[in-house]
Short mmCIF file of C-alpha atoms and ligand atoms in Angstrom, two decimals:
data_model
loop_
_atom_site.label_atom_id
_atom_site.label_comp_id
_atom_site.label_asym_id
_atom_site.label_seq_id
_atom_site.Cartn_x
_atom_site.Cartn_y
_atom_site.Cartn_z
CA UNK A 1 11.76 -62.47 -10.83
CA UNK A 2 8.43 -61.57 -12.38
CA UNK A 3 4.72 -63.21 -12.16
CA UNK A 4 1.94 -62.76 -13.99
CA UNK A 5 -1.01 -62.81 -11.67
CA UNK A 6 -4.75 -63.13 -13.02
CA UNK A 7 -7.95 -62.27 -11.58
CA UNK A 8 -9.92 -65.38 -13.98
CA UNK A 9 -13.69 -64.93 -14.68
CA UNK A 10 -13.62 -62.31 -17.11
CA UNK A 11 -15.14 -62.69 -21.00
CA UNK A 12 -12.52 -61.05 -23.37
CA UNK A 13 -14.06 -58.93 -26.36
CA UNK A 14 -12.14 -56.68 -28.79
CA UNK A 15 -9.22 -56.41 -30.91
CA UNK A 16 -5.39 -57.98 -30.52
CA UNK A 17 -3.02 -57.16 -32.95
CA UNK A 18 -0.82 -60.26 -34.14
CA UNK A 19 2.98 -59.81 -34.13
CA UNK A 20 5.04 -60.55 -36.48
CA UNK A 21 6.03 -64.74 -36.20
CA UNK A 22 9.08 -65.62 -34.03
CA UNK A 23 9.94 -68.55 -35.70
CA UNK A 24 9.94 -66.96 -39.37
CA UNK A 25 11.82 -63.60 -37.74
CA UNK A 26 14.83 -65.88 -36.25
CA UNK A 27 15.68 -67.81 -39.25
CA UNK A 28 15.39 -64.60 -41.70
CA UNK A 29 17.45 -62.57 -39.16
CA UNK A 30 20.23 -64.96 -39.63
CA UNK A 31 19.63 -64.77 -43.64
CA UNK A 32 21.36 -61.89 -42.99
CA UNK A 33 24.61 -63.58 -42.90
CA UNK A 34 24.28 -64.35 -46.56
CA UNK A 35 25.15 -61.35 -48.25
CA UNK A 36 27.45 -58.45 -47.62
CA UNK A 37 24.12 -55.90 -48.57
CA UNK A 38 21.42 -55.09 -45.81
CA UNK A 39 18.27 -56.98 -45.44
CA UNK A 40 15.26 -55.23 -43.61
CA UNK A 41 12.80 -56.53 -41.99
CA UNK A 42 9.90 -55.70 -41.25
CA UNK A 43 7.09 -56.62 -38.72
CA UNK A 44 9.93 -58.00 -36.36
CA UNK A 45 8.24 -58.83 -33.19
CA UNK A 46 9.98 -57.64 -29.64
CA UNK A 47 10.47 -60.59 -28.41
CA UNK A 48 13.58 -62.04 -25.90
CA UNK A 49 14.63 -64.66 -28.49
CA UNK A 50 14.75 -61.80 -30.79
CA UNK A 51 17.06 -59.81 -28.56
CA UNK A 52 19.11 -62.93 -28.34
CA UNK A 53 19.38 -63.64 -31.98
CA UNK A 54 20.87 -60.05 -32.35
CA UNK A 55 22.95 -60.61 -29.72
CA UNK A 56 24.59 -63.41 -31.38
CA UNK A 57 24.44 -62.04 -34.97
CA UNK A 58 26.26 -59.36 -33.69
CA UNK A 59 29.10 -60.77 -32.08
CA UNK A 60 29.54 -62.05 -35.82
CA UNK A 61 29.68 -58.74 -36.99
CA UNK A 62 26.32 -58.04 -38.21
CA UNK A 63 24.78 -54.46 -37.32
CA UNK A 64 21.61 -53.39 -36.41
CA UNK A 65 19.36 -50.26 -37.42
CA UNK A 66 16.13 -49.45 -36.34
CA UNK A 67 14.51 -47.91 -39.27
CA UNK A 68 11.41 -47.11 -37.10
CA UNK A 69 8.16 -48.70 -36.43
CA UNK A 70 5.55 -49.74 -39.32
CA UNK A 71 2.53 -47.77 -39.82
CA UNK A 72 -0.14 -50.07 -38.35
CA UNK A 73 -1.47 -52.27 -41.05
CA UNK A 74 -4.36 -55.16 -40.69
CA UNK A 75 -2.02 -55.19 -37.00
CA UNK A 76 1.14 -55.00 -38.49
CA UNK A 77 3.15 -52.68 -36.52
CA UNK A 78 6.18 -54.72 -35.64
CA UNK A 79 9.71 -53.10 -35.55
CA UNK A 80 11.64 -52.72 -38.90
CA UNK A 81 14.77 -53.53 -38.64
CA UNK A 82 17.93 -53.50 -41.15
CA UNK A 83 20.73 -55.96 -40.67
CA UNK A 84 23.79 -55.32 -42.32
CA UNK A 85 26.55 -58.00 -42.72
CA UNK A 86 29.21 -56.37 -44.60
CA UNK A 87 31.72 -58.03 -43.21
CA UNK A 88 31.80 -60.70 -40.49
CA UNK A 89 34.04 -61.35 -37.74
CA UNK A 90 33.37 -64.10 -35.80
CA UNK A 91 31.97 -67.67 -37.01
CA UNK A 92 31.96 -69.45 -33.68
CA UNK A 93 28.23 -69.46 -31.54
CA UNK A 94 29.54 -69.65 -28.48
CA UNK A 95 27.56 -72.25 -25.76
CA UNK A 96 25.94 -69.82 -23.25
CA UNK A 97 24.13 -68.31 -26.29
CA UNK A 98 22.79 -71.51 -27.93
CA UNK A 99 22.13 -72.82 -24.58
CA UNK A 100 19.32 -70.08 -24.00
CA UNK A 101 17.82 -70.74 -27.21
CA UNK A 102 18.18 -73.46 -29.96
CA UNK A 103 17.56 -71.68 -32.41
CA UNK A 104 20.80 -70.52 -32.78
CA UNK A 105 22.01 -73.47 -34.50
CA UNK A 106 20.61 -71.60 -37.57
CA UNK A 107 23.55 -69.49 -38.01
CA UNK A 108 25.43 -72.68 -39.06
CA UNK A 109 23.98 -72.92 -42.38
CA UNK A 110 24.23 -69.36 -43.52
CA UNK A 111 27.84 -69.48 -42.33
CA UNK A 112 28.98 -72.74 -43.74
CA UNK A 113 27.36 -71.37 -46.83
CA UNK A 114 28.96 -67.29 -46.69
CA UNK A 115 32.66 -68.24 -44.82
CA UNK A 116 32.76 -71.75 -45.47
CA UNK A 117 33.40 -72.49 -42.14
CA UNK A 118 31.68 -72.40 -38.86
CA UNK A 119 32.19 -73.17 -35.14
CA UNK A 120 28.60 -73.12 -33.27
CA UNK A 121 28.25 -75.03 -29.89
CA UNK A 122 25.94 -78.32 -29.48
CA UNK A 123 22.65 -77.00 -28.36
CA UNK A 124 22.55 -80.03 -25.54
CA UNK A 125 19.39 -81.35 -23.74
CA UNK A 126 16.51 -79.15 -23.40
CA UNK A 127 13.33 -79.12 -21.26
CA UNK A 128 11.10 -80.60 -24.31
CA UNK A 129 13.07 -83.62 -24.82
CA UNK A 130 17.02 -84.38 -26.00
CA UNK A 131 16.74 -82.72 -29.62
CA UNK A 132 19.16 -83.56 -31.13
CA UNK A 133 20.69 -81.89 -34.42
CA UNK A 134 21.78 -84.95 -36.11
CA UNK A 135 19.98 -84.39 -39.17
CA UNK A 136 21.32 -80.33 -39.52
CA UNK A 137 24.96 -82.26 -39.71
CA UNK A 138 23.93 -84.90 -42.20
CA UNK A 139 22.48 -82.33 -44.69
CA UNK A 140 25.42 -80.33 -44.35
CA UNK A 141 27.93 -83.76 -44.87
CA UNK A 142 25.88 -84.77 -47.43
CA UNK A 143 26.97 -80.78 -49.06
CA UNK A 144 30.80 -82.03 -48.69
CA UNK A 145 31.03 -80.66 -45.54
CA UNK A 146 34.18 -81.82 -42.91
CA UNK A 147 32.42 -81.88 -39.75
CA UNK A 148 34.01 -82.64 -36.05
CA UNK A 149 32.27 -82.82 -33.30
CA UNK A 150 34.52 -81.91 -30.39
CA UNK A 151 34.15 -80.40 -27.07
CA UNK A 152 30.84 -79.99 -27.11
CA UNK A 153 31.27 -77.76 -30.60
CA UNK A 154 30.11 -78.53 -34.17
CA UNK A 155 33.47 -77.93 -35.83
CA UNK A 156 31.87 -77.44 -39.64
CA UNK A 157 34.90 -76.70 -42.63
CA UNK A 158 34.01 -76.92 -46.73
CA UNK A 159 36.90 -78.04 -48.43
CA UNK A 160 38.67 -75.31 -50.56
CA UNK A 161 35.95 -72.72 -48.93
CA UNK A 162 32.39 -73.53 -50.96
CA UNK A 163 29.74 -75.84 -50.27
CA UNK A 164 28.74 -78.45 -52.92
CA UNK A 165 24.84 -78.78 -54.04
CA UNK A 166 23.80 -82.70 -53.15
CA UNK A 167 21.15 -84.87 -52.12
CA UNK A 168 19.36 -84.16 -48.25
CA UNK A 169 16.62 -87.05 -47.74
CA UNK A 170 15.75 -86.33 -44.13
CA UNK A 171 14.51 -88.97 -41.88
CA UNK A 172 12.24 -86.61 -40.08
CA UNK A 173 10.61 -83.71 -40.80
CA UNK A 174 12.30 -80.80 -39.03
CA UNK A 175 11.83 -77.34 -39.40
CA UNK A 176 15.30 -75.23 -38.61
CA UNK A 177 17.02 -78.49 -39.89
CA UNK A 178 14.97 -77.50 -43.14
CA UNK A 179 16.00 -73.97 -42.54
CA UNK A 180 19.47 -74.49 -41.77
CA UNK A 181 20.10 -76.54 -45.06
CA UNK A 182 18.24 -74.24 -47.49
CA UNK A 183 20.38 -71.43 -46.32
CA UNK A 184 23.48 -73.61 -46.87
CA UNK A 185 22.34 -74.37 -50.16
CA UNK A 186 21.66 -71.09 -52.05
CA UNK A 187 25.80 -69.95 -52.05
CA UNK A 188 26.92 -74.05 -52.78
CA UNK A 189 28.02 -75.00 -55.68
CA UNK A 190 25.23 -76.47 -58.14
CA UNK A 191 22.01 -77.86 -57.25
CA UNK A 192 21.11 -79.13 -54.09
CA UNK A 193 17.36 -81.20 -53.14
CA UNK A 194 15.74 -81.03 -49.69
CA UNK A 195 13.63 -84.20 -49.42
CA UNK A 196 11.17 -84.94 -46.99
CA UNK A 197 11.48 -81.14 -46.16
CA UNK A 198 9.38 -79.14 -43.46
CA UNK A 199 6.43 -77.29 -45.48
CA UNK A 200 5.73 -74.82 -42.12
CA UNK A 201 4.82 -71.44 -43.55
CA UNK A 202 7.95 -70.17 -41.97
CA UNK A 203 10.06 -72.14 -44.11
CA UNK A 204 8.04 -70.64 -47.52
CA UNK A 205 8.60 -67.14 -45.65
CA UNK A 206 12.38 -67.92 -45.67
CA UNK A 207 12.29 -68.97 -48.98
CA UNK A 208 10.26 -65.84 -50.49
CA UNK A 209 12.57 -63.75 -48.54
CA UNK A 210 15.84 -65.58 -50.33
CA UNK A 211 14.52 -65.69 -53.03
CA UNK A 212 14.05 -61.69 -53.37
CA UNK A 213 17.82 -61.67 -52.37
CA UNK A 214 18.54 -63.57 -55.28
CA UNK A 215 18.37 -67.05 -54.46
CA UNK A 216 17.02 -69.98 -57.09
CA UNK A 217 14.74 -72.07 -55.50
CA UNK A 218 11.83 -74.19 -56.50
CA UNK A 219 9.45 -75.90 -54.52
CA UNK A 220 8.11 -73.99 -51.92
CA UNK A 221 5.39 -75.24 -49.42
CA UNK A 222 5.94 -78.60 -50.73
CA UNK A 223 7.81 -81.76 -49.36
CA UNK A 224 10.72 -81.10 -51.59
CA UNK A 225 12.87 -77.54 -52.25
CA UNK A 226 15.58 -77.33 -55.12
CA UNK A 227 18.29 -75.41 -55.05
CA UNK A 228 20.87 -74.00 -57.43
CA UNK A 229 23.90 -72.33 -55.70
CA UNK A 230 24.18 -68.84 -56.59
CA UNK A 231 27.84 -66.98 -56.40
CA UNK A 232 25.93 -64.32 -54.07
CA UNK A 233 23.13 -62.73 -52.91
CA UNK A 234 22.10 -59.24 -52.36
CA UNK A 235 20.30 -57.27 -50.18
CA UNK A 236 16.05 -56.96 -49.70
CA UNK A 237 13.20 -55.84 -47.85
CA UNK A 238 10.90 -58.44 -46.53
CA UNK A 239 7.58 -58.64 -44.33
CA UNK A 240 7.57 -61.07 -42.10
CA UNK A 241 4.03 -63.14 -41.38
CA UNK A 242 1.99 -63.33 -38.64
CA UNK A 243 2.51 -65.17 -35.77
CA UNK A 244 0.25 -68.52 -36.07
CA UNK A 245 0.77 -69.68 -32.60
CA UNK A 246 0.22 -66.62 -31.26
CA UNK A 247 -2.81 -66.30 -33.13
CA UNK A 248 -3.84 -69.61 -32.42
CA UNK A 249 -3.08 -69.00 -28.83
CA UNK A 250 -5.93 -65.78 -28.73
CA UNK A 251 -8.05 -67.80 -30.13
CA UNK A 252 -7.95 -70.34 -27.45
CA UNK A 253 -8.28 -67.41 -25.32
CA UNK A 254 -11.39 -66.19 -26.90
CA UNK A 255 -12.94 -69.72 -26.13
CA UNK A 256 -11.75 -70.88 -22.85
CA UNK A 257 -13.13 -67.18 -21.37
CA UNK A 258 -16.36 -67.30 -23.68
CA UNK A 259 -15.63 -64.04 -25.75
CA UNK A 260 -15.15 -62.69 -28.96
CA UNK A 261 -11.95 -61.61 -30.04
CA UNK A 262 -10.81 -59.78 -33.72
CA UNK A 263 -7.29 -61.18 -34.12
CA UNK A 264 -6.13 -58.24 -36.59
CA UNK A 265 -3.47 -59.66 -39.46
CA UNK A 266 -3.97 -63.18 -38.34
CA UNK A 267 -5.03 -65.93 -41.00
CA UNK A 268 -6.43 -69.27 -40.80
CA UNK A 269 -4.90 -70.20 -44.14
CA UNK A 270 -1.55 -71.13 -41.79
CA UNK A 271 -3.43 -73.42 -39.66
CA UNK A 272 -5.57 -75.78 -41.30
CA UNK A 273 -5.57 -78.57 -39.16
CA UNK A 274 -5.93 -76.57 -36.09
CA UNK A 275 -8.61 -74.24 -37.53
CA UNK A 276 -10.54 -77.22 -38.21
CA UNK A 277 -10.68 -78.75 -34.72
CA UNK A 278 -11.10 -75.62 -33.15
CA UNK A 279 -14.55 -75.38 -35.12
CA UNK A 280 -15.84 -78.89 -34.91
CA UNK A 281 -15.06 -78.19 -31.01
CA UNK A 282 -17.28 -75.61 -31.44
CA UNK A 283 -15.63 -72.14 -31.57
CA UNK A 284 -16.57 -70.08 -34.54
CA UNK A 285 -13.54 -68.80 -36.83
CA UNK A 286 -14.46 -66.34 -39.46
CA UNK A 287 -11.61 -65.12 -42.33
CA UNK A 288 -11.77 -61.65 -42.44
CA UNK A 289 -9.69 -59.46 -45.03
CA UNK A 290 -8.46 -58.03 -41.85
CA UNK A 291 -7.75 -60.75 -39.66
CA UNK A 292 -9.37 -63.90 -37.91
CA UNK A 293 -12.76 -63.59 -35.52
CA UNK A 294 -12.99 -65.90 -33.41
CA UNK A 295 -16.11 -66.84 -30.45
CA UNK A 296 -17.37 -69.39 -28.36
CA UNK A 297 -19.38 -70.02 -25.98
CA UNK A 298 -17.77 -72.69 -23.61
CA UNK A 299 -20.52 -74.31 -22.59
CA UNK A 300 -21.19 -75.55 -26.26
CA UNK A 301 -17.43 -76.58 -26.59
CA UNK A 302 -16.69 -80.46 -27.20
CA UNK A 303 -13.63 -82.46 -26.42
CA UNK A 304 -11.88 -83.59 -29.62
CA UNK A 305 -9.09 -85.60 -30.39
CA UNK A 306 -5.81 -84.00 -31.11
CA UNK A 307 -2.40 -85.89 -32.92
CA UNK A 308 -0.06 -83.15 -33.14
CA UNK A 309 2.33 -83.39 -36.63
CA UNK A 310 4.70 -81.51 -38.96
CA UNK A 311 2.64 -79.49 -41.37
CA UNK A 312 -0.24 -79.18 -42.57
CA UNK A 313 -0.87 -81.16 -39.48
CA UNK A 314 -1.76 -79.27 -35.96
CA UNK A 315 1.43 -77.42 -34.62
CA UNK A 316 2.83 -79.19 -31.45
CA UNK A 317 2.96 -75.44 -30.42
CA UNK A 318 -0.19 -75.52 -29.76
CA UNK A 319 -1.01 -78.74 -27.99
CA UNK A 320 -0.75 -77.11 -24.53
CA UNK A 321 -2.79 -73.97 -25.11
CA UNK A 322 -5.42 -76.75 -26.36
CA UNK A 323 -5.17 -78.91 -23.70
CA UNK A 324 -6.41 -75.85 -21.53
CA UNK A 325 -9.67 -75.59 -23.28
CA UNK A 326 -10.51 -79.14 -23.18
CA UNK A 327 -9.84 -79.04 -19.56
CA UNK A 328 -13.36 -77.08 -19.47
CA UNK A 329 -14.75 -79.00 -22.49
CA UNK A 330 -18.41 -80.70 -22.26
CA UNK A 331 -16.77 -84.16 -23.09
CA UNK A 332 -13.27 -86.02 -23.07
CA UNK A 333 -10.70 -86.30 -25.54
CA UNK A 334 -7.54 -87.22 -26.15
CA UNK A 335 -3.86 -85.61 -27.53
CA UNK A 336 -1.38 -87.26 -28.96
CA UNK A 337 2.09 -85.43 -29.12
CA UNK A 338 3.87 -87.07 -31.98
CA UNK A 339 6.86 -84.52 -32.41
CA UNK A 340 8.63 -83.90 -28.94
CA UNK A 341 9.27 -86.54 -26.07
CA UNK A 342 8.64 -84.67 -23.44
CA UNK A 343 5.65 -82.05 -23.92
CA UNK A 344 3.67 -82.82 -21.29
CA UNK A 345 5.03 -80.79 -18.59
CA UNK A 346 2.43 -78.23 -18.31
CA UNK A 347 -0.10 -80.92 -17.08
CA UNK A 348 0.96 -81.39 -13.54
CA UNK A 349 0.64 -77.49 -13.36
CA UNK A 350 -2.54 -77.59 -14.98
CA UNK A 351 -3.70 -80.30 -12.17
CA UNK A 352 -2.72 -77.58 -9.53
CA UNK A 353 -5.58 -75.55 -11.09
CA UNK A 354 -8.06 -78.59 -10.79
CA UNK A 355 -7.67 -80.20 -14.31
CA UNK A 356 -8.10 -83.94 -14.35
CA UNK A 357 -5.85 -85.20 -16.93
CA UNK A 358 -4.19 -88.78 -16.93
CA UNK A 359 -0.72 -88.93 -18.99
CA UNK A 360 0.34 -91.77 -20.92
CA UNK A 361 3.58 -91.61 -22.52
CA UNK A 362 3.26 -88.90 -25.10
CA UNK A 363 -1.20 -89.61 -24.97
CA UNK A 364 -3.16 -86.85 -22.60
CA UNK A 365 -6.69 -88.40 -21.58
CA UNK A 366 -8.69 -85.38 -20.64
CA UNK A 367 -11.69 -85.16 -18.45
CA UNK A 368 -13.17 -82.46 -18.76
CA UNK A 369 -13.95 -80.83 -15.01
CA UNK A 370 -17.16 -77.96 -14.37
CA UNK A 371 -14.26 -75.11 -13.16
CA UNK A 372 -10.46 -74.60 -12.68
CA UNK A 373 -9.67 -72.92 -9.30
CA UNK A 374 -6.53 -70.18 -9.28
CA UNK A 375 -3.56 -71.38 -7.75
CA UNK A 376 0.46 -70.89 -7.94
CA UNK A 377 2.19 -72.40 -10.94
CA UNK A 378 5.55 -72.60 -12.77
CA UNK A 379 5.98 -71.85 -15.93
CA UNK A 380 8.37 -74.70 -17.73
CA UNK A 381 8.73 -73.86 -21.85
CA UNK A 382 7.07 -71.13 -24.00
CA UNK A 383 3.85 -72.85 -24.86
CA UNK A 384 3.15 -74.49 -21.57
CA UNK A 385 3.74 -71.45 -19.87
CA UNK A 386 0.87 -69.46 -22.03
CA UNK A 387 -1.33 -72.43 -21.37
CA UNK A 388 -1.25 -71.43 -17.93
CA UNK A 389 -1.58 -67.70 -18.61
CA UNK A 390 -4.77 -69.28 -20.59
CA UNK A 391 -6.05 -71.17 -17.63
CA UNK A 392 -5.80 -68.82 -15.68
CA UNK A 393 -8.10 -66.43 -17.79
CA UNK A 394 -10.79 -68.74 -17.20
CA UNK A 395 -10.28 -69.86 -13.45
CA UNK A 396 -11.92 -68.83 -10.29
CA UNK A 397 -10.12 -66.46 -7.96
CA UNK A 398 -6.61 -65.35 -8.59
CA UNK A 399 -3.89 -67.87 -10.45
CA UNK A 400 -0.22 -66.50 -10.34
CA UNK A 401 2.76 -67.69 -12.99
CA UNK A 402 6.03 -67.80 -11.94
CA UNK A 403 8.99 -68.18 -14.71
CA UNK A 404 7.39 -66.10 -17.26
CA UNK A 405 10.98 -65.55 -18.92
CA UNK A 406 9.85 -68.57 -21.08
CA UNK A 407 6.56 -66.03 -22.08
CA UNK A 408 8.79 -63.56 -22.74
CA UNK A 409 11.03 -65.03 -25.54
CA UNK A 410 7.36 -65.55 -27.50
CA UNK A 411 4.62 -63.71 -26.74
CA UNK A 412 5.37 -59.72 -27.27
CA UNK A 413 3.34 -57.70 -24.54
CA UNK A 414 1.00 -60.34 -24.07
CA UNK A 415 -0.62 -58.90 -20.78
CA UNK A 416 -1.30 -55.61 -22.36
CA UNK A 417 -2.98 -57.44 -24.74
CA UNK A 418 -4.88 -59.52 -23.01
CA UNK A 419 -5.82 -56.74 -20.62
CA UNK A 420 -7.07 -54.44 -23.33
CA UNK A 421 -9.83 -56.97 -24.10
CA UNK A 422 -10.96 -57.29 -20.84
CA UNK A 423 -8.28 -59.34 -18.96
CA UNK A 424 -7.55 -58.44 -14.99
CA UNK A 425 -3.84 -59.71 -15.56
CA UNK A 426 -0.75 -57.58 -14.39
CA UNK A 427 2.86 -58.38 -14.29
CA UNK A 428 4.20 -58.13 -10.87
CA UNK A 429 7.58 -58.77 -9.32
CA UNK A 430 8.24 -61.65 -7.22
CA UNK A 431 9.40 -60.95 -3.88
CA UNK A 432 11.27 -63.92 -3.62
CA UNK A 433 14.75 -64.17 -4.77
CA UNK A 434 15.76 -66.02 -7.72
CA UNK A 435 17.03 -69.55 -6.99
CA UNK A 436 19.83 -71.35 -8.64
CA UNK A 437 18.46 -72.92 -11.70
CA UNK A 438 16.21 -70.52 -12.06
CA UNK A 439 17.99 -68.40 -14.79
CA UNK A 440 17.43 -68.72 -17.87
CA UNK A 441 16.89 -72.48 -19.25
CA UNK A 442 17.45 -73.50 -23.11
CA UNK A 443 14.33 -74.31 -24.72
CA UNK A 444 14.20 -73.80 -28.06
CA UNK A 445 10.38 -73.13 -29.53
C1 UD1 B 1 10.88 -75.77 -34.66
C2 UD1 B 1 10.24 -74.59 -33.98
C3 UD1 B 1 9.49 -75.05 -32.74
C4 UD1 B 1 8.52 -76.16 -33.07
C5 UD1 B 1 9.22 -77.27 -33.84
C6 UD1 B 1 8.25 -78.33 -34.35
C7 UD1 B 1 11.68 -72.74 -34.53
C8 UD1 B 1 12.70 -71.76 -34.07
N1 UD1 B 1 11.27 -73.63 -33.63
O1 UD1 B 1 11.84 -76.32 -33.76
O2 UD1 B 1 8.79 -73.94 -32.20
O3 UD1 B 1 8.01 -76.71 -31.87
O4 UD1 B 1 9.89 -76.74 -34.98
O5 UD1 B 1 7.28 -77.75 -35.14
O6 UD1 B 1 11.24 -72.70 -35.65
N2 UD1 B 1 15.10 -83.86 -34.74
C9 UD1 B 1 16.09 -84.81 -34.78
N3 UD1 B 1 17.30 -84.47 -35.32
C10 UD1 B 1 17.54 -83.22 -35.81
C11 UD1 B 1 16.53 -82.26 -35.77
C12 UD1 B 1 15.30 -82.60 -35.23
O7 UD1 B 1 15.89 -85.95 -34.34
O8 UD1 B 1 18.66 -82.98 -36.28
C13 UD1 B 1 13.79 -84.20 -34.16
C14 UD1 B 1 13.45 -83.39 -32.90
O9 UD1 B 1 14.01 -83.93 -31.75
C15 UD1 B 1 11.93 -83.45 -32.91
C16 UD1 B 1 11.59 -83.44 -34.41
O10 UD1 B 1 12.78 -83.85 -35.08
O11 UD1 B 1 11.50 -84.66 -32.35
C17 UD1 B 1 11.16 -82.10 -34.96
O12 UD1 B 1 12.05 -81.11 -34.54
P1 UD1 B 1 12.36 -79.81 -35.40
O13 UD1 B 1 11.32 -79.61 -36.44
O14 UD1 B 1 13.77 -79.84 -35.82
O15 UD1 B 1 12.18 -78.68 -34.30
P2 UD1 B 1 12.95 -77.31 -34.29
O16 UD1 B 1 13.29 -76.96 -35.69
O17 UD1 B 1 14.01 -77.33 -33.27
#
């Protein structure tokens, strides 16, 4: 199994070019399923859960062709990719599949909403807390859906074949629940109103991207979309945006090792909330037409207090990489994680490196310490395992990761990025054998 071993110490300068974001790519790959036209995409990121995502959407009968690479623009220069669904297959997401990642509960909307009928396995407990789907069902009852949960299966029907447009007042804000829904609702019949929806930039992205298929919806980036059902859609090119976290995640980087990094397509415009504390920590962002730059020094950054929340609000997706700076901050702080139960996982491993960092419940106290030291840690989700990568950056000696599948599904080449600014990092391969358990674990970010 593969590591990712740093040599820490070094100050990162240059340019990283920001994929295209995961979380927008997955739900607009399985837009696909919407129309029997081809959508391309472009600025697809190479990512595992990407691989995974076609995976599925093929078993349903969608097909894949790479239409070639962009041309490189402001760091665009993901894969573009046409999906063709002119006639599907299969409706049924079988369990190993949504077990590796979550997201694949969003083919059930487009499904419900193309066939009328879907079959797509519970995604069951998850290494960030139970995450449940409750709410993706409700919408979709609350559409005249027949649902039956049965051996571990959401068994989803719409009487005589169509969706109806209704009422969806969510009791939480959740994003691929928000996703799921809107998807449902743009083949229903008449109008249907997301309430309380999730206002994440990937959700507008979805919705610009249906919307150029055809789709009527008002409301974007606000608390509430409406709908009217369309008889179909048709096919469309779309761009997908740059990765936030992964932007956000560089520019953690940039501050933790003291450097000065030119994030190329990134912008701060997606981050508000997280843009914000990163300055009044102390790291200097600057908006660019081109992209984000972002320094520090770390001996001028301050601890402040983090609440992560749904959107505008800072992105639980980037609580850990946070937590990594402020392990090297000049003063305490705290962070709140308000969205997932169990988010904390990456401090123990952080501890191994020296941190000092009392948990409790879902509140981080951090004191800040003068160094981290290398050591060998575990990767456990995405994010925690890149605030790892990030602490070691800035460590002393050598730290190695272990379980960087979970970097893999998020972050595309991320050493060769990192080492083009300056990083010592290399991927190696473990010479010890993979345990059981050690395959592939469902966690869906
Ligand atoms: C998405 C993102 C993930 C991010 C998360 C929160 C994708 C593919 N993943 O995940 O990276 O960390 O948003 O920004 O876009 N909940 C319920 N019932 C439901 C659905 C959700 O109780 O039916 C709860 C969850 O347990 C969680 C909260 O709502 O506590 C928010 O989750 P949600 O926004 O749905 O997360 P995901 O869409 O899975």
């Amino acid at each position: 199994m593969d590591q990712i071993r740093i040599e820490g110490g070094q100050r990162l300068e240059g340019r990283i070019p920001i994929s295209g974001a995961k979380n927008a790519a997955l739900p607009l790959m399985c837009a696909s399923l919407l129309t029997d036209e081809s959508l391309v995409l472009r600025n697809l990121p190479r990512l595992s859960d990407i691989s995974s995502m076609a995976h599925l959407l093929g078993s349903m009968g969608i097909s894949f062709s790479i239409l070639g690479d962009d041309e490189p623009h402001q760091g665009h220069m993901g894969r573009v990719i046409s999906l063709d669904g002119k006639k599907l297959t299969s409706t049924r997401a079988d369990y190993e599949i949504v077990r590796k990642m979550r997201a694949s509960i969003l083919v059930l909307g487009p499904l419900m909403a193309r066939m009328g009928e879907a079959t797509v396995s519970l995604p069951g407990g998850c290494a960030i807390g139970p995450r449940p789907v409750d709410l993706h069902i409700k919408g979709l009852e609350a559409m005249g859906a027949e649902i039956d949960l049965r051996d571990g299966y959401i068994h989803a029907k719409a009487p005589g074949g169509r969706l109806k447009g209704g009422i969806i007042d969510f009791d939480k804000v959740t994003v691929t629940g928000t996703e799921n829904l809107l998807m449902a609702a743009v083949l229903a019949e008449g109008r249907t109103i997301i309430k309380n929806a999730a206002q994440e930039p990937e959700v507008t992205d979805l919705v610009i991207c249906l919307k150029a298929m055809g789709a009527q919806i008002s409301g974007e980036g606000t608390d509430t979309l409406t709908i009217d059902g369309v008889e179909r859609l048709h096919g469309a090119t779309h761009d997908i945006i740059p990765d936030r976290i992964e932007a956000g995640t560089f520019m953690v980087a940039a501050a933790i090792t003291s450097g000065d990094l030119f994030l190329e397509g990134a912008r701060l415009e997606d981050q508000p909330a997280f843009t914000e504390i990163l300055q009044k920590s102390g790291v200097t962002l600057e908006q660019h037409p081109d992209g984000v730059r972002a320094a520090a020094n770390l001996k001028d950054i301050k601890g402040i207090d983090l609440v992560t929340e749904p959107y505008p609000g800072v992105a639980t997706d980037l609580q850990a990489q946070y937590m990594t700076l402020m392990t090297l901050a000049q003063t305490p702080c705290t962070i709140d994680e308000t969205i997932f139960e169990n988010r904390m996982m990456h401090v123990p491993e952080l501890s191994r490196l020296g941190a000092n960092i009392d948990v409790d419940g879902n509140t981080a106290r951090i004191n800040p310490v003068s160094s981290l030291k290398g050591a060998e840690v575990m990767a456990t989700d995405l994010r925690a395992s890149v605030s790892l990568v990030l602490a070691g950056l800035a460590a002393e000696g050598v730290t190695t990761v272990n379980r960087i599948y979970h970097l893999d599904r998020g972050y595309e080449r991320i050493e060769e990025k990192l080492r083009r600014v300056g990083a010592k990092i290399q991927r190696v391969s473990s010479e010890t054998t993979p345990k059981a358990g050690n395959t592939l674990r469902q966690v869906g970010t």
